């Protein structure tokens, strides 16, 4: 089974309080990759950064004092171009989602019990390369050490272009396949 994970393609990261030109620019590539994944028969999963109104009282909020992705707000929503594909996003209160890792491991084990190949490849796209994409790629690698973990650089954007590149290098060093274009 091949899985495509779309990380945090939410209004606040594309056009809202933490939006960047780079995040805005990858939107057509991400939409195209999701459609391509559906046509290939990949399982598509979305994550959604999710904070409560007391975000600024959390450790993350004290270090990044920009309220964003507050549950129920417009900024929390998946961008309009992807909403039709993201029926049940996995809400995550922090950078990486252990729920996502556990879900993927459970699917892998279930498939193997049925005598089928398990989760063979997990591809990640989305934002921010240097925070949530990196965190989730490493978590998935820990939950599924034998699966190929892939990050498609052209469908990711970091906080800055430099931190995007730094994160891609770090993931490559951790045996994550980084596809460049």
PDB file of C-alpha atoms in Angstrom, residues 68-148:
ATOM      1  CA  UNK A  68      -2.571  30.294  14.167  1.00  0.00           C
ATOM      2  CA  UNK A  69      -4.692  27.280  13.295  1.00  0.00           C
ATOM      3  CA  UNK A  70      -7.087  27.873  16.190  1.00  0.00           C
ATOM      4  CA  UNK A  71      -9.734  25.149  16.049  1.00  0.00           C
ATOM      5  CA  UNK A  72     -12.824  26.378  14.218  1.00  0.00           C
ATOM      6  CA  UNK A  73     -11.172  29.462  12.716  1.00  0.00           C
ATOM      7  CA  UNK A  74     -10.838  30.141   8.986  1.00  0.00           C
ATOM      8  CA  UNK A  75      -7.052  29.842   9.335  1.00  0.00           C
ATOM      9  CA  UNK A  76      -7.457  26.307  10.726  1.00  0.00           C
ATOM     10  CA  UNK A  77      -9.327  25.094   7.650  1.00  0.00           C
ATOM     11  CA  UNK A  78      -7.646  23.162   4.853  1.00  0.00           C
ATOM     12  CA  UNK A  79      -7.156  25.506   1.872  1.00  0.00           C
ATOM     13  CA  UNK A  80     -10.195  25.674  -0.437  1.00  0.00           C
ATOM     14  CA  UNK A  81      -8.346  24.014  -3.328  1.00  0.00           C
ATOM     15  CA  UNK A  82      -7.908  20.824  -1.269  1.00  0.00           C
ATOM     16  CA  UNK A  83     -11.060  20.704   0.868  1.00  0.00           C
ATOM     17  CA  UNK A  84     -12.872  18.232  -1.363  1.00  0.00           C
ATOM     18  CA  UNK A  85     -10.061  15.711  -0.825  1.00  0.00           C
ATOM     19  CA  UNK A  86      -9.658  16.209   2.923  1.00  0.00           C
ATOM     20  CA  UNK A  87     -12.843  14.782   4.395  1.00  0.00           C
ATOM     21  CA  UNK A  88     -11.303  13.613   7.699  1.00  0.00           C
ATOM     22  CA  UNK A  89      -7.993  15.313   8.448  1.00  0.00           C
ATOM     23  CA  UNK A  90      -5.937  14.125  11.382  1.00  0.00           C
ATOM     24  CA  UNK A  91      -5.847  16.959  13.891  1.00  0.00           C
ATOM     25  CA  UNK A  92      -2.504  17.341  15.632  1.00  0.00           C
ATOM     26  CA  UNK A  93      -1.759  19.660  18.549  1.00  0.00           C
ATOM     27  CA  UNK A  94       1.975  19.679  17.886  1.00  0.00           C
ATOM     28  CA  UNK A  95       4.472  19.358  15.046  1.00  0.00           C
ATOM     29  CA  UNK A  96       4.391  15.590  14.591  1.00  0.00           C
ATOM     30  CA  UNK A  97       1.422  13.276  14.908  1.00  0.00           C
ATOM     31  CA  UNK A  98       1.835  10.046  16.834  1.00  0.00           C
ATOM     32  CA  UNK A  99      -1.800   9.348  15.875  1.00  0.00           C
ATOM     33  CA  UNK A 100      -0.737   9.370  12.214  1.00  0.00           C
ATOM     34  CA  UNK A 101       2.183   7.040  12.939  1.00  0.00           C
ATOM     35  CA  UNK A 102      -0.016   4.661  14.917  1.00  0.00           C
ATOM     36  CA  UNK A 103      -2.691   4.664  12.193  1.00  0.00           C
ATOM     37  CA  UNK A 104      -0.131   3.805   9.530  1.00  0.00           C
ATOM     38  CA  UNK A 105       1.432   1.055  11.658  1.00  0.00           C
ATOM     39  CA  UNK A 106      -2.023  -0.426  12.392  1.00  0.00           C
ATOM     40  CA  UNK A 107      -2.881  -0.464   8.667  1.00  0.00           C
ATOM     41  CA  UNK A 108       0.479  -2.069   7.922  1.00  0.00           C
ATOM     42  CA  UNK A 109      -0.088  -4.793  10.523  1.00  0.00           C
ATOM     43  CA  UNK A 110      -3.665  -5.398   9.366  1.00  0.00           C
ATOM     44  CA  UNK A 111      -2.607  -5.800   5.736  1.00  0.00           C
ATOM     45  CA  UNK A 112       0.204  -8.179   6.688  1.00  0.00           C
ATOM     46  CA  UNK A 113      -2.187 -10.303   8.799  1.00  0.00           C
ATOM     47  CA  UNK A 114      -4.262 -10.666   5.633  1.00  0.00           C
ATOM     48  CA  UNK A 115      -1.202 -11.885   3.743  1.00  0.00           C
ATOM     49  CA  UNK A 116      -0.940  -8.678   1.715  1.00  0.00           C
ATOM     50  CA  UNK A 117       1.988  -6.312   1.398  1.00  0.00           C
ATOM     51  CA  UNK A 118       1.882  -3.732   4.154  1.00  0.00           C
ATOM     52  CA  UNK A 119       2.512  -0.024   3.878  1.00  0.00           C
ATOM     53  CA  UNK A 120       5.412  -0.005   1.462  1.00  0.00           C
ATOM     54  CA  UNK A 121       5.822   3.699   0.787  1.00  0.00           C
ATOM     55  CA  UNK A 122       4.706   6.901   2.501  1.00  0.00           C
ATOM     56  CA  UNK A 123       5.158  10.158   0.600  1.00  0.00           C
ATOM     57  CA  UNK A 124       4.892  13.503   2.387  1.00  0.00           C
ATOM     58  CA  UNK A 125       4.085  16.890   0.891  1.00  0.00           C
ATOM     59  CA  UNK A 126       2.975  20.186   2.432  1.00  0.00           C
ATOM     60  CA  UNK A 127       4.181  22.737   4.967  1.00  0.00           C
ATOM     61  CA  UNK A 128       6.327  23.579   6.741  1.00  0.00           C
ATOM     62  CA  UNK A 129       9.204  21.458   5.472  1.00  0.00           C
ATOM     63  CA  UNK A 130      11.423  22.428   8.387  1.00  0.00           C
ATOM     64  CA  UNK A 131       8.891  21.849  11.142  1.00  0.00           C
ATOM     65  CA  UNK A 132       5.857  19.623  10.547  1.00  0.00           C
ATOM     66  CA  UNK A 133       6.951  17.777   7.388  1.00  0.00           C
ATOM     67  CA  UNK A 134      10.301  16.949   9.016  1.00  0.00           C
ATOM     68  CA  UNK A 135       8.684  15.919  12.316  1.00  0.00           C
ATOM     69  CA  UNK A 136       6.102  13.674  10.657  1.00  0.00           C
ATOM     70  CA  UNK A 137       8.619  12.088   8.278  1.00  0.00           C
ATOM     71  CA  UNK A 138      10.840  11.110  11.204  1.00  0.00           C
ATOM     72  CA  UNK A 139       7.894   9.853  13.267  1.00  0.00           C
ATOM     73  CA  UNK A 140       6.602   7.733  10.397  1.00  0.00           C
ATOM     74  CA  UNK A 141      10.116   6.357   9.883  1.00  0.00           C
ATOM     75  CA  UNK A 142      10.106   5.304  13.554  1.00  0.00           C
ATOM     76  CA  UNK A 143       6.643   3.693  13.297  1.00  0.00           C
ATOM     77  CA  UNK A 144       7.386   1.987   9.946  1.00  0.00           C
ATOM     78  CA  UNK A 145      11.150   1.410   9.772  1.00  0.00           C
ATOM     79  CA  UNK A 146      10.931  -0.836   6.692  1.00  0.00           C
ATOM     80  CA  UNK A 147       8.670   1.431   4.628  1.00  0.00           C
ATOM     81  CA  UNK A 148      10.214   3.835   2.153  1.00  0.00           C
TER      82      UNK A 148
END
